[in-house]
Structures are given as C-alpha cells and as structure tokens.
Amino acid sequence: MYRTHNCGELRINKLGTEVTLSGWVQKVRKLGGMTFIDLRDRYGITQLVFNDETDAALSEKAQKTGREFVVKINGTVTERSNKNPEIPTGDIEIIVKKMEVLSKSEIPPFTIEENTDGGEEIRLKYRYLDLRRPVVQKGIILRHKMAQEIRNFLSNKEFLEIETPFLIKSTPEGARDFVVPSRMSDGKFYALPQSPQVFKQLLMIGGYDKYFQLTKCFRDEDFRADRQPEFTQIDCEMSFVEREDILTTFEEMTKHLFNKVMNVDFPNAFPRIEYDKAMENYGSDKPDIRFEMKIHDISKLSQNKGFKVFDDAEYVGAICAEGLATYSRKQTDKLIDFVKRPQIGAKGLVYVKYNEDGTFKSSVDKFYSPEDLKTWAEALSAKPGDLILVMSGEKSKTLTALGELRLEMGERLNLRDKNKFAPLWIIDFPLFEKDEETGQFHAMHHPFTSPKPGEFNLLETNPEAVKANAYDLVINGNEIGGGSIRIHNTEMQEKMFEHLGFTKEGAEEQFGFLMKAFKYGAPPHGGIAFGLDRWVALFNGSDSIRDVMAFPKNNAGRDLMIDAPAEIDEQQLTDLHLKIVK
Ligand code: ASP
C-alpha cells in the first residue's frame, strides 16, 4: 500500500497513529541531530522527521533525497514542539521508521513552490512540474468545480450533454479554420469546429430541445493577447424559446456559479444595456461597470469656439477622472503618450484640470474661457479637484479610444477591484458589420443570428440599422458569453446569406445541409456559448487564460513541452497526398 493518508489531511487528533504517506520531497533540512523533509502532494505538505541518532542509516538516506524525489514512508504521527500555523498540518509531524525512494528526480529547472523563480517559457516547457505548484493547482481545481456546477445546474434543468464531432466542415465564427487532410479522400480536408454552432442547431431540429456541451473549439487566429488556438466553450442551445427565456435561464446559471463557487450573491437582475448605449457611455461592447466614469458627448459645448481640431471633428467626448487635477505636466504627457500608442491610435488628448480652488487649467486655455470649461465640467458632473480628459475625431473611433482611456484611469484610481464582480447583458447588437474597405457586410455574431422581431422589413431598406436578436454576458470588462435567437426558416436564412455576399451556389455548398434540415420542421430556437477558460480565469483572479488550462500553448500558438506544431515525415505527407512548397 502506498498511502493510508494524503499529505494534507493529518491533524493533532491522529497522534500515535501509524501512517503510510507517499509524495514529493519539497525540501530537506538538517537541524541539530534531526533531519526534516517536507513531503508534498496536491493536498498539502506534511513534515517528516528522522532522528540521526536512533537510526543513522535512515537519516542518511533521507539526507540523500533531493528535491522532487518521490518517496514512500511509514511512521508515527506525533505532536510538533515547534508548530507551524502557516499550514493545516502544522501541529503534527511524522517520526519516520521506514522510507523507500520510489523515484528519483533531476534537479528541477525552477522552484516548485507558491512563488517560483521560473519564467513563463520554462514553466510551459516543463508544464508537468509547474502543475505541481499550489497556485497552478488552485486554478485547475477551480476549473473542475465550475465545470461540475455547470453540469449540475443544466442537468437539473433537463439539459442533455451531447457531443458533436471535431472532424467537420468549416463553421462560420469569423476566424480561420484549422484543417486536417484526409488520407482516404485525396485532396480533401476536414475543418476543426470553430464552435459546434451548426450541430447544435441540427440537434434542435432533431428534437433535443435543451442541449449543452463543454467542448473544445478551434480558431486559427493571428496573435492577439491571451488567445489560445484551442479553448473550451460551455455551448448551449434551446428550442421554443425567445430571448427572454435564454437570458433568464443563463442568468440563473451565472448566479448559481457565483453562489456555489465564489460565495457571491446577486439579489437583483443583471443590468441590460443596449449595444449603442454601451458604446456611447463606455466606448466598449464589453464595459467594465465596476466603476462609473461614463463618457459624455461634449461636441455641442466645445465646437465653434475657434479650436479647429474640435470644430473639424465628428464627435468630441470626455471623461472625468476623480481627484486627479493634481496631475503634473509629466503625468498628463504620459497620458498623451498612452492614447497615442498604436493599440489605441488616438492623435492626442486635451486635459482640463478643475482645480480645488474652482479655477481651471487646461491645454486649450487659448480657445476656451473658464466659463466655457465650466459648462464641460457641469456636463460631466465634475467637482473641484477632478481631471477632465477630452478626445475628438471620428465618432466610433473616438469612443473606442475614450473607452480604453476610461479603463486605464479606472485602473489608476483602483476602481477595478478583482474581488468585486459586475455582470451585465449587452443586447441589441447590430446584425451586420460593414467592412470599411470593401463595403461588404459581415454578420456581427454569425450568419444564423436572427434580426430582432419587427426588424425583418428593414433588412431590404436599411440593413445597417437592423438590430440582431443577440446578446452577450459581460463580467468586469470581459465578454464571458454570447449567443442569439436563430433564424429557423430557409427563406430568411437564404436572404441572410445573400446580404452577406454569398452566391446561391456558395451558400448551398457550405450550408446546404442546414438549409435542407430547415425544410423538415425546424423549431424556433436560440442559444449561447460561454468561454469556460476566461470565466475560470476571472474567478481565479488570473490575468491570463493560460493559468487555468492544464496544457496551454504559448502566445505564438506553440506547445513548448511537446514541441508542436512540428514537421511530419515524407511517408505521412505522401499518404495524405500533400507536398510542402517552401
Ligand atoms: N457559436 C457562437 C460562438 O461561438 C455562440 C452561439 O451563438 O451560441 O460565439
């Protein structure tokens, strides 16, 4: 037998018990006539003691074990004279009588403790060692717990977990597909699903009116911060539902998770904010509403006073950063640099300090009198001591830039507390997005999303104005989930494909099977998918989803541990009917 107990469970009530423990050697110390080992497994750490005098050979054996050796010991639980209140087993130690080295270890490339000295690349290369660290375990265990709660909740509501295939044909979530060459069909390829979207719709047609699945999705996207080429969705779909049914069901699921996992309760309904409002007030369709600092349109107040930059702009907007009127020139210059960074791409930033004594000092004092600036302050409900930051230009770009600046100021003012959660729904997204260069419409969500009821007729006359029956769940500035009520008839779906620039043949070739299925009795349906990785990261207080994946890839999509992607040999290429062209 390898163990009677794990390394985290023995307490003072077990004094005198003979136990067998197995685990990893975290540390070996020699102190006076004693040798100590901290023995670790995923449950905790237990101190082992070897008396150099009573059994010199055993003590010597203990001293010869190195970090990360795997050992099995037999011994007796005794009370520690020098208790360690930092760990749950800190009142006891094991007087070892027998020890067996089960496995030796090379010296690990980084320290396997809460705080490690290893950089991310080396930890990813030796991920199995990194996984031994308690901080990493915490994320993995949390992930399990959340998955379990999701399954409980949905199963109790009669949802069925149904698997859908990975080797399929392209799915339209707007990214590039990963493809898999087929050996059996010369020159043909499978695509890996960007999501199970079409399959879950086919399941609705198949009569499985409540479906969910925790599943991998694959998207070949260019490097963007904190993306993974494969990630996990909680994918859900329901039949005979309207938007309200979906929002109610999944708001309840969200509250259930918060309650069971985080011990946080939300007695009120989540706020719902229309997409247009979110953009206008927060410059983002995933606003962080843990703090206010709304964006205000001050175009009317600031134009036609001789300041050409504002006069020529489509839009002038501002935010108010509370209490920051004391910012020095250097600090405001730094902010200007911040908004000029390519990620934000603004040309500049105007600041107005509303001083404690009620006077104003701004970077545009030449053009605006204190009375003018006072009207801005009033529009923003700014108080003496506040700093007003103004940006101008093309409306949507300026709003986005102000949105970024708002987040930065929120960060600086410590308004983005990781222990505070602010969930909300974004609703009424536009149905289409227009490609600025080609003028082509793209589906903002995906091509199966239905317009809002009552907006069907607008599709012909003013497609840009059509709102989609789509929604996102946003928590603390993260898009945690998104979905829509779907189109469920062939004519409507055909019209949609047409608007998206598909030829009849193109649509038929890619989605003919779905259109055909719609002809055999498709129930009204809708659904949503949540990003499990991001949700766990959020609950875990992690900035990166890599922290909560057992075997993540690095930022360039490489698995540094198994060294993938990698070349394949000539024979495999031949079997797959492929030739590499350099
Ligand atoms: N398939 C969609 C996505 O991956 C979610 C949905 O519409 O249910 O974003």
Coordinates of C-alpha atoms and ligand atoms in Angstrom, one line a residue:
M1 CA 0.0 0.0 0.0
Y2 CA 1.4 3.4 -1.0
R3 CA -0.6 5.5 1.4
T4 CA -3.1 5.5 4.3
H5 CA -3.5 9.3 4.2
N6 CA -2.6 12.1 1.8
C7 CA -0.1 14.8 2.7
G8 CA -2.7 17.4 3.6
E9 CA -5.0 15.6 6.0
L10 CA -3.3 14.6 9.2
R11 CA -4.2 16.6 12.3
I12 CA -3.5 16.5 16.0
N13 CA -6.4 14.1 16.6
K14 CA -4.4 11.4 14.9
L15 CA -1.5 11.4 17.4
G16 CA 0.1 8.0 17.8
T17 CA -1.4 6.7 14.5
E18 CA 0.9 4.6 12.3
V19 CA 0.6 6.0 8.8
T20 CA 2.0 5.5 5.3
L21 CA 2.5 8.5 3.1
S22 CA 3.7 9.0 -0.4
G23 CA 4.6 12.2 -2.1
W24 CA 7.3 14.5 -3.5
V25 CA 10.2 15.9 -1.5
Q26 CA 9.8 19.6 -1.3
K27 CA 12.7 20.3 1.0
V28 CA 15.3 18.5 3.1
R29 CA 16.8 20.2 6.1
K30 CA 19.3 19.1 8.8
L31 CA 18.9 20.8 12.1
G32 CA 20.9 19.6 15.2
G33 CA 20.5 15.9 15.5
M34 CA 17.5 15.8 13.2
T35 CA 16.7 15.6 9.5
F36 CA 13.5 17.0 8.2
I37 CA 11.6 16.5 4.9
D38 CA 8.6 18.5 3.7
L39 CA 6.6 15.9 1.9
R40 CA 4.1 17.3 -0.7
D41 CA 1.2 16.1 -2.8
R42 CA -1.7 18.1 -4.2
Y43 CA -3.5 18.0 -0.8
G44 CA -0.7 19.7 1.2
I45 CA 2.6 19.3 3.0
T46 CA 3.4 17.1 5.9
Q47 CA 6.7 17.3 7.9
L48 CA 8.7 14.2 8.2
V49 CA 11.4 13.8 11.0
F50 CA 14.4 11.5 11.0
N51 CA 16.4 11.1 14.2
D52 CA 20.0 11.0 13.3
E53 CA 21.0 9.2 16.5
T54 CA 18.3 6.5 16.7
D55 CA 18.6 5.4 13.1
A56 CA 21.7 7.0 11.5
A57 CA 21.3 5.0 8.2
L58 CA 17.8 6.1 7.7
S59 CA 18.7 9.7 8.4
E60 CA 21.5 9.5 5.9
K61 CA 19.1 8.1 3.3
A62 CA 16.8 11.0 4.0
Q63 CA 19.6 13.5 3.5
K64 CA 20.4 12.0 0.2
T65 CA 17.0 12.5 -1.3
G66 CA 16.8 15.6 -3.5
R67 CA 14.0 18.0 -4.4
E68 CA 11.1 16.3 -6.2
F69 CA 12.2 12.7 -5.4
V70 CA 9.1 10.5 -4.9
V71 CA 9.2 8.7 -1.6
K72 CA 7.0 6.4 0.5
I73 CA 7.4 6.5 4.3
N74 CA 6.0 4.6 7.3
G75 CA 5.9 6.4 10.6
T76 CA 4.0 7.6 13.6
V77 CA 2.1 10.9 14.0
T78 CA 3.5 13.0 16.8
E79 CA 2.9 16.4 18.1
R80 CA 5.3 19.1 16.9
S81 CA 7.2 21.1 19.5
N82 CA 7.7 23.8 17.0
K83 CA 4.3 24.3 15.5
N84 CA 3.8 25.9 12.1
P85 CA 0.5 27.9 12.0
E86 CA 1.0 28.6 8.3
I87 CA -0.1 25.1 7.1
P88 CA -3.1 23.0 8.2
T89 CA -0.9 20.0 9.2
G90 CA 1.4 22.3 11.1
D91 CA 0.6 20.9 14.6
I92 CA 2.0 17.4 13.8
E93 CA 4.9 15.7 12.2
I94 CA 5.7 12.0 11.3
I95 CA 8.5 10.2 13.1
V96 CA 9.7 8.1 10.2
K97 CA 10.6 4.4 10.7
K98 CA 11.0 3.3 7.1
M99 CA 11.5 5.1 3.8
E100 CA 11.5 3.9 0.3
V101 CA 12.6 6.0 -2.7
L102 CA 10.0 5.3 -5.4
S103 CA 11.5 7.6 -8.0
K104 CA 14.5 9.9 -8.2
S105 CA 14.4 13.4 -9.7
E106 CA 16.9 15.5 -11.6
I107 CA 17.2 19.0 -10.1
P108 CA 14.1 20.8 -11.4
P109 CA 14.7 23.8 -13.6
F110 CA 12.7 26.1 -11.3
T111 CA 11.5 26.1 -7.7
I112 CA 8.2 24.3 -7.2
E113 CA 6.6 26.5 -4.7
E114 CA 3.9 29.1 -4.5
N115 CA 6.3 31.7 -5.9
T116 CA 8.7 30.3 -8.5
D117 CA 11.9 31.6 -10.0
G118 CA 11.0 30.2 -13.4
G119 CA 9.8 32.5 -16.3
E120 CA 6.8 31.5 -18.3
E121 CA 8.6 29.9 -21.2
I122 CA 10.5 27.4 -19.0
R123 CA 7.4 26.7 -16.9
L124 CA 5.4 25.9 -20.1
K125 CA 8.3 23.6 -21.3
Y126 CA 8.1 21.7 -18.0
R127 CA 4.4 22.2 -17.5
Y128 CA 4.1 18.9 -15.6
L129 CA 6.4 20.5 -12.9
D130 CA 4.5 23.7 -13.0
L131 CA 1.3 21.8 -12.4
R132 CA 2.7 20.7 -9.1
R133 CA 2.7 24.2 -7.8
P134 CA -0.2 25.0 -5.5
V135 CA -1.1 28.3 -7.3
V136 CA -1.5 26.4 -10.6
Q137 CA -3.4 23.5 -8.9
K138 CA -5.8 26.1 -7.5
G139 CA -6.9 27.1 -11.0
I140 CA -7.2 23.6 -12.2
I141 CA -9.3 22.6 -9.2
L142 CA -11.5 25.7 -9.6
R143 CA -12.0 24.8 -13.2
H144 CA -13.2 21.3 -12.3
K145 CA -15.5 22.7 -9.7
M146 CA -17.0 25.2 -12.1
A147 CA -17.5 22.5 -14.8
Q148 CA -19.2 20.3 -12.2
E149 CA -21.5 23.1 -11.1
I150 CA -22.4 23.9 -14.7
R151 CA -23.2 20.3 -15.4
N152 CA -25.3 20.0 -12.2
F153 CA -27.3 23.1 -12.9
L154 CA -28.0 22.3 -16.5
S155 CA -28.8 18.6 -15.9
N156 CA -31.3 19.6 -13.2
K157 CA -33.0 21.7 -15.8
E158 CA -33.2 18.8 -18.2
F159 CA -30.4 19.8 -20.5
L160 CA -28.7 16.9 -22.2
E161 CA -24.9 16.9 -22.7
I162 CA -24.4 15.7 -26.2
E163 CA -21.1 15.5 -28.0
T164 CA -20.6 16.8 -31.6
P165 CA -17.9 15.9 -34.0
F166 CA -14.5 17.5 -34.4
L167 CA -13.8 16.4 -38.0
I168 CA -16.3 18.5 -39.8
K169 CA -16.6 21.2 -42.5
S170 CA -15.9 24.9 -42.0
T171 CA -18.1 26.7 -39.4
P172 CA -18.7 30.4 -39.6
E173 CA -17.4 32.1 -36.4
G174 CA -15.3 34.5 -38.4
A175 CA -11.8 33.1 -37.8
R176 CA -9.6 30.9 -39.9
D177 CA -10.2 27.2 -39.8
F178 CA -7.7 24.6 -38.7
V179 CA -7.8 21.9 -41.3
V180 CA -7.0 18.2 -41.3
P181 CA -6.1 16.5 -44.5
S182 CA -8.0 13.3 -45.3
R183 CA -5.9 10.2 -46.2
M184 CA -9.0 8.4 -47.6
S185 CA -10.3 11.2 -49.8
D186 CA -7.5 12.5 -51.9
G187 CA -7.1 16.3 -51.8
K188 CA -9.9 16.8 -49.3
F189 CA -9.8 18.3 -45.9
Y190 CA -11.8 18.3 -42.7
A191 CA -12.0 21.5 -40.8
L192 CA -12.0 21.6 -37.0
P193 CA -15.0 23.3 -35.5
Q194 CA -14.7 26.9 -34.5
S195 CA -17.8 26.1 -32.4
P196 CA -20.5 23.4 -32.6
Q197 CA -22.9 26.1 -33.9
V198 CA -24.5 24.2 -36.8
F199 CA -24.6 20.9 -34.9
K200 CA -26.4 22.3 -32.0
Q201 CA -29.0 23.8 -34.4
L202 CA -29.3 20.4 -36.1
L203 CA -29.9 18.9 -32.6
M204 CA -32.8 21.3 -32.2
I205 CA -34.2 20.1 -35.4
G206 CA -33.5 16.6 -34.1
G207 CA -35.8 17.3 -31.2
Y208 CA -33.3 17.6 -28.3
D209 CA -34.7 20.8 -27.1
K210 CA -32.2 21.5 -24.3
Y211 CA -28.6 20.8 -25.2
F212 CA -25.3 21.7 -23.7
Q213 CA -21.7 20.6 -24.1
L214 CA -18.3 21.5 -22.6
T215 CA -16.3 21.3 -25.7
K216 CA -13.1 22.4 -27.4
C217 CA -13.3 25.0 -30.2
F218 CA -10.5 25.7 -32.6
R219 CA -9.8 29.0 -34.2
D220 CA -6.7 29.9 -36.2
E221 CA -6.4 33.5 -35.3
D222 CA -3.5 35.8 -35.5
F223 CA -1.5 36.5 -32.4
R224 CA -3.6 38.5 -30.0
A225 CA -3.0 38.9 -26.4
D226 CA -4.3 35.9 -24.3
R227 CA -5.8 33.9 -27.1
Q228 CA -5.4 30.2 -27.4
P229 CA -5.9 28.3 -30.7
E230 CA -8.0 25.7 -28.8
F231 CA -10.2 26.7 -26.0
T232 CA -13.3 25.4 -24.2
Q233 CA -16.9 26.6 -24.6
I234 CA -19.9 25.9 -22.5
D235 CA -22.1 25.6 -25.5
C236 CA -25.9 25.7 -25.1
E237 CA -29.0 25.7 -27.2
M238 CA -32.7 25.6 -26.5
S239 CA -35.9 25.2 -28.6
F240 CA -39.2 27.0 -28.3
V241 CA -37.5 30.0 -26.7
E242 CA -37.4 33.7 -27.0
R243 CA -34.6 36.0 -25.9
E244 CA -36.1 36.4 -22.5
D245 CA -36.1 32.6 -21.9
I246 CA -32.4 32.4 -22.7
L247 CA -31.4 35.4 -20.6
T248 CA -33.4 34.1 -17.7
T249 CA -32.0 30.6 -17.8
F250 CA -28.4 31.6 -18.2
E251 CA -28.6 34.5 -15.7
E252 CA -29.8 31.9 -13.2
M253 CA -26.8 29.6 -14.2
T254 CA -24.4 32.5 -13.8
K255 CA -25.9 33.3 -10.3
H256 CA -25.7 29.7 -9.4
L257 CA -22.0 29.6 -10.3
F258 CA -21.3 32.8 -8.4
N259 CA -23.1 31.4 -5.4
K260 CA -21.6 27.9 -5.3
V261 CA -18.1 28.8 -6.4
M262 CA -17.4 32.3 -5.2
N263 CA -20.0 32.6 -2.4
V264 CA -21.2 35.8 -4.0
D265 CA -24.9 36.6 -4.4
F266 CA -26.7 38.9 -6.8
P267 CA -30.2 39.6 -5.5
N268 CA -31.1 41.8 -8.4
A269 CA -31.4 41.2 -12.1
F270 CA -28.3 41.8 -14.1
P271 CA -28.4 45.2 -15.9
R272 CA -29.2 45.1 -19.6
I273 CA -27.5 47.7 -21.8
E274 CA -28.2 48.2 -25.5
Y275 CA -25.1 47.9 -27.6
D276 CA -25.5 51.6 -28.8
K277 CA -25.7 52.8 -25.3
A278 CA -22.7 50.8 -24.2
M279 CA -20.6 52.2 -27.0
E280 CA -21.8 55.8 -26.2
N281 CA -21.3 55.5 -22.4
Y282 CA -18.3 53.2 -22.1
G283 CA -16.7 53.1 -25.6
S284 CA -17.0 49.3 -25.5
D285 CA -19.4 46.5 -26.1
K286 CA -17.9 44.8 -23.0
P287 CA -18.0 47.6 -20.5
D288 CA -16.4 47.2 -17.1
I289 CA -19.2 48.7 -14.9
R290 CA -17.5 48.1 -11.6
F291 CA -17.0 51.9 -11.9
E292 CA -18.9 54.7 -13.4
M293 CA -16.8 57.3 -15.2
K294 CA -19.1 57.4 -18.2
I295 CA -18.2 59.1 -21.4
H296 CA -20.0 62.3 -22.2
D297 CA -20.6 63.9 -25.6
I298 CA -19.4 67.5 -25.3
S299 CA -19.5 68.2 -29.1
K300 CA -22.1 70.9 -28.8
L301 CA -20.3 72.6 -25.8
S302 CA -16.9 72.5 -27.4
Q303 CA -17.4 73.2 -31.1
N304 CA -17.5 76.6 -32.9
K305 CA -15.2 78.3 -30.4
G306 CA -12.3 78.6 -32.8
F307 CA -10.4 75.4 -31.8
K308 CA -10.0 73.8 -35.3
V309 CA -9.3 70.2 -34.0
F310 CA -12.7 70.0 -32.3
D311 CA -14.5 72.0 -34.9
D312 CA -13.4 69.6 -37.7
A313 CA -14.3 66.5 -35.6
E314 CA -17.4 64.5 -36.0
Y315 CA -17.5 64.0 -32.2
V316 CA -15.9 65.4 -29.1
G317 CA -16.2 63.3 -25.9
A318 CA -14.9 63.4 -22.4
I319 CA -14.5 61.5 -19.2
C320 CA -13.9 62.8 -15.7
A321 CA -11.1 61.2 -13.5
E322 CA -12.0 62.0 -9.9
G323 CA -9.4 63.8 -7.8
L324 CA -6.7 63.8 -10.4
A325 CA -6.5 67.6 -11.0
T326 CA -3.2 67.4 -9.2
Y327 CA -1.6 65.5 -12.1
S328 CA 1.7 67.2 -13.1
R329 CA 2.6 68.1 -16.7
K330 CA 4.8 65.0 -16.8
Q331 CA 1.8 62.8 -15.8
T332 CA -0.5 64.4 -18.4
D333 CA 2.2 64.0 -21.0
K334 CA 2.4 60.3 -20.2
L335 CA -1.4 60.0 -20.7
I336 CA -1.0 61.6 -24.1
D337 CA 1.7 59.0 -24.9
F338 CA -0.7 56.3 -23.7
V339 CA -3.5 57.3 -26.1
K340 CA -1.1 57.6 -29.0
R341 CA 0.0 54.0 -28.6
P342 CA -0.8 52.0 -31.8
Q343 CA -3.3 49.9 -29.9
I344 CA -5.4 53.0 -29.2
G345 CA -4.2 55.1 -32.1
A346 CA -5.5 58.5 -31.0
K347 CA -3.9 61.7 -32.3
G348 CA -3.9 63.4 -28.9
L349 CA -5.7 64.3 -25.8
V350 CA -6.9 67.5 -24.2
Y351 CA -7.0 67.9 -20.5
V352 CA -8.8 70.2 -18.2
K353 CA -7.8 70.5 -14.5
Y354 CA -10.7 71.6 -12.4
N355 CA -8.6 72.9 -9.5
E356 CA -9.6 72.6 -5.8
D357 CA -9.9 76.4 -5.7
G358 CA -12.5 76.3 -8.5
T359 CA -10.2 77.6 -11.2
F360 CA -9.5 75.8 -14.5
K361 CA -6.2 75.0 -16.1
S362 CA -6.3 73.3 -19.5
S363 CA -4.3 72.5 -22.5
V364 CA -6.7 74.6 -24.6
D365 CA -6.9 77.7 -22.4
K366 CA -6.3 79.8 -25.6
F367 CA -9.6 78.8 -27.1
Y368 CA -11.9 78.4 -24.1
S369 CA -12.8 80.7 -21.3
P370 CA -13.2 79.4 -17.7
E371 CA -17.0 79.8 -18.3
D372 CA -16.8 77.5 -21.3
L373 CA -14.8 74.9 -19.3
K374 CA -17.3 75.2 -16.5
T375 CA -20.0 74.0 -18.9
W376 CA -17.9 70.9 -19.7
A377 CA -17.4 70.3 -16.0
E378 CA -21.1 70.6 -15.4
A379 CA -21.9 68.2 -18.2
L380 CA -19.6 65.7 -16.6
S381 CA -20.7 66.4 -13.0
A382 CA -17.0 67.1 -12.3
K383 CA -16.1 68.6 -8.9
P384 CA -13.2 70.8 -8.0
G385 CA -10.1 68.5 -7.8
D386 CA -11.1 66.4 -10.8
L387 CA -9.3 66.0 -14.1
I388 CA -11.3 66.1 -17.4
L389 CA -9.9 64.3 -20.4
V390 CA -11.2 65.1 -23.8
M391 CA -10.8 63.3 -27.2
S392 CA -12.2 64.1 -30.6
G393 CA -12.4 62.7 -34.1
E394 CA -14.5 60.2 -36.0
K395 CA -17.2 59.2 -33.6
S396 CA -16.9 55.4 -33.2
K397 CA -13.0 55.5 -33.1
T398 CA -13.0 58.3 -30.6
L399 CA -15.5 56.4 -28.4
T400 CA -13.3 53.3 -28.5
A401 CA -10.2 55.3 -27.6
L402 CA -12.1 57.0 -24.8
G403 CA -13.2 53.6 -23.6
E404 CA -9.6 52.5 -23.4
L405 CA -8.6 55.6 -21.6
R406 CA -11.5 55.1 -19.2
L407 CA -10.2 51.6 -18.3
E408 CA -6.7 53.0 -17.8
M409 CA -8.0 55.7 -15.5
G410 CA -10.1 53.2 -13.6
E411 CA -7.0 51.1 -13.1
R412 CA -5.0 54.1 -11.8
L413 CA -7.8 55.0 -9.4
N414 CA -8.0 51.4 -8.2
L415 CA -11.6 51.2 -9.3
R416 CA -11.1 47.7 -10.8
D417 CA -11.1 45.6 -7.7
K418 CA -10.6 41.9 -8.5
N419 CA -12.8 40.9 -5.6
K420 CA -15.8 42.8 -7.0
F421 CA -17.9 41.5 -9.8
A422 CA -20.2 43.4 -12.1
P423 CA -22.1 41.2 -14.6
L424 CA -24.4 42.6 -17.2
W425 CA -26.1 41.7 -20.5
I426 CA -25.4 43.6 -23.7
I427 CA -28.4 43.4 -26.0
D428 CA -29.5 44.7 -29.4
F429 CA -26.2 44.3 -31.3
P430 CA -26.3 45.4 -34.9
L431 CA -26.9 42.5 -37.2
F432 CA -24.2 43.5 -39.6
E433 CA -20.8 45.0 -39.5
K434 CA -19.5 46.8 -42.6
D435 CA -16.1 46.1 -43.9
E436 CA -14.6 49.7 -44.3
E437 CA -12.5 48.8 -47.3
T438 CA -14.8 46.6 -49.4
G439 CA -18.2 47.8 -48.2
Q440 CA -19.2 44.1 -47.7
F441 CA -21.4 43.3 -44.8
H442 CA -20.4 40.7 -42.3
A443 CA -22.5 39.1 -39.6
M444 CA -21.6 40.7 -36.3
H445 CA -22.4 37.5 -34.4
H446 CA -22.7 34.8 -37.1
P447 CA -24.9 34.2 -40.2
F448 CA -27.5 32.2 -38.3
T449 CA -28.5 35.0 -36.0
S450 CA -32.0 36.3 -36.4
P451 CA -32.8 40.0 -36.6
K452 CA -34.9 41.4 -33.7
P453 CA -38.6 40.7 -34.1
G454 CA -40.2 43.5 -36.1
E455 CA -37.0 44.5 -37.9
F456 CA -37.2 41.9 -40.7
N457 CA -38.5 44.5 -43.2
L458 CA -35.6 46.9 -42.5
L459 CA -33.3 44.2 -44.0
E460 CA -34.1 45.4 -47.5
T461 CA -34.2 49.1 -46.9
N462 CA -31.6 49.8 -44.3
P463 CA -29.6 46.7 -43.4
E464 CA -27.1 48.7 -41.4
A465 CA -29.8 49.8 -38.9
V466 CA -31.1 46.2 -38.3
K467 CA -30.6 45.0 -34.8
A468 CA -29.8 41.4 -34.1
N469 CA -31.6 39.3 -31.6
A470 CA -28.2 38.7 -30.0
Y471 CA -26.8 39.1 -26.5
D472 CA -23.5 38.9 -24.6
L473 CA -22.8 38.3 -21.0
V474 CA -20.1 40.6 -19.8
I475 CA -18.4 40.5 -16.4
N476 CA -15.8 43.1 -15.3
G477 CA -15.0 44.1 -18.9
N478 CA -14.7 40.5 -20.2
E479 CA -17.0 39.0 -22.7
I480 CA -17.9 35.8 -20.9
G481 CA -20.5 34.6 -23.3
G482 CA -22.6 35.4 -26.4
G483 CA -25.4 34.0 -28.3
S484 CA -28.6 34.7 -30.3
I485 CA -32.0 33.7 -31.3
R486 CA -31.5 31.9 -34.6
I487 CA -33.1 32.1 -38.0
H488 CA -35.2 28.9 -38.4
N489 CA -36.6 29.1 -41.9
T490 CA -34.9 28.6 -45.2
E491 CA -36.1 31.8 -46.9
M492 CA -34.9 34.0 -44.1
Q493 CA -31.6 32.2 -44.0
E494 CA -31.2 32.5 -47.7
K495 CA -31.8 36.2 -47.6
M496 CA -29.2 36.5 -44.8
F497 CA -26.6 34.6 -46.9
E498 CA -27.4 36.9 -49.8
H499 CA -26.8 40.0 -47.6
L500 CA -23.5 38.5 -46.5
G501 CA -22.3 38.3 -50.1
F502 CA -22.7 34.5 -50.6
T503 CA -23.8 33.4 -54.1
K504 CA -26.6 30.9 -54.1
E505 CA -24.2 28.2 -55.0
G506 CA -21.7 29.3 -52.4
A507 CA -24.3 29.2 -49.6
E508 CA -25.6 25.9 -50.9
E509 CA -22.2 24.4 -51.0
Q510 CA -21.3 25.5 -47.5
F511 CA -24.6 25.3 -45.6
G512 CA -26.9 23.3 -47.9
F513 CA -27.3 20.6 -45.3
L514 CA -28.6 23.1 -42.8
M515 CA -31.0 24.8 -45.2
K516 CA -32.3 21.4 -46.1
A517 CA -32.8 20.5 -42.5
F518 CA -34.8 23.7 -42.0
K519 CA -37.3 22.2 -44.6
Y520 CA -38.2 19.3 -42.2
G521 CA -39.7 21.2 -39.3
A522 CA -37.3 23.4 -37.5
P523 CA -38.5 24.6 -34.1
P524 CA -37.8 28.3 -33.2
H525 CA -34.5 28.1 -31.2
G526 CA -31.7 30.1 -29.8
G527 CA -28.7 29.6 -27.6
I528 CA -25.5 30.9 -26.1
A529 CA -21.9 29.8 -25.6
F530 CA -19.6 30.8 -22.7
G531 CA -15.8 30.8 -22.7
L532 CA -15.0 28.5 -19.9
D533 CA -11.3 29.4 -19.8
R534 CA -12.0 33.1 -19.4
W535 CA -14.7 32.5 -16.8
V536 CA -12.4 30.4 -14.7
A537 CA -9.6 32.9 -15.1
L538 CA -11.9 35.6 -13.9
F539 CA -13.0 33.7 -10.8
N540 CA -9.4 32.7 -10.2
G541 CA -8.2 36.3 -10.3
S542 CA -5.8 35.4 -13.2
D543 CA -5.0 37.8 -16.0
S544 CA -4.3 35.0 -18.4
I545 CA -6.4 32.0 -19.5
R546 CA -3.2 30.1 -19.7
D547 CA -3.2 30.0 -15.9
V548 CA -6.3 27.9 -15.8
M549 CA -5.5 25.4 -18.7
A550 CA -3.6 22.3 -17.9
F551 CA -1.5 22.3 -21.0
P552 CA -1.7 25.7 -22.7
K553 CA 0.2 26.9 -25.7
N554 CA 2.3 30.0 -25.7
N555 CA 1.3 33.3 -27.2
A556 CA 2.6 32.2 -30.6
G557 CA 0.4 29.1 -30.5
R558 CA 3.3 26.7 -29.8
D559 CA 3.2 23.9 -27.3
L560 CA 6.7 24.2 -25.9
M561 CA 6.5 21.0 -23.9
I562 CA 5.7 18.5 -26.7
D563 CA 7.1 20.9 -29.4
A564 CA 4.1 21.3 -31.6
P565 CA 3.4 22.2 -34.3
A566 CA 6.1 20.0 -35.9
E567 CA 7.1 18.7 -39.3
I568 CA 5.8 15.3 -40.4
D569 CA 7.7 12.7 -42.3
E570 CA 7.7 12.2 -46.1
Q571 CA 5.7 9.0 -45.9
Q572 CA 2.9 10.7 -43.9
L573 CA 2.9 13.5 -46.5
T574 CA 2.6 11.0 -49.3
D575 CA -0.2 9.1 -47.6
L576 CA -2.0 12.4 -47.2
H577 CA -1.4 13.4 -50.8
L578 CA 0.4 16.5 -49.7
K579 CA 3.6 18.3 -50.8
I580 CA 5.3 21.0 -48.9
V581 CA 6.0 24.0 -51.1
K582 CA 8.7 26.2 -49.5
Ligands
ASP1 N1 -21.5 29.7 -31.7 C1 -21.4 31.0 -31.0 C2 -20.0 31.4 -30.7 O1 -19.1 30.5 -30.6 C3 -22.2 31.1 -29.8 C4 -23.7 31.0 -30.1 O2 -24.2 31.7 -30.9 O3 -24.3 30.2 -29.4 O4 -19.7 32.5 -30.4

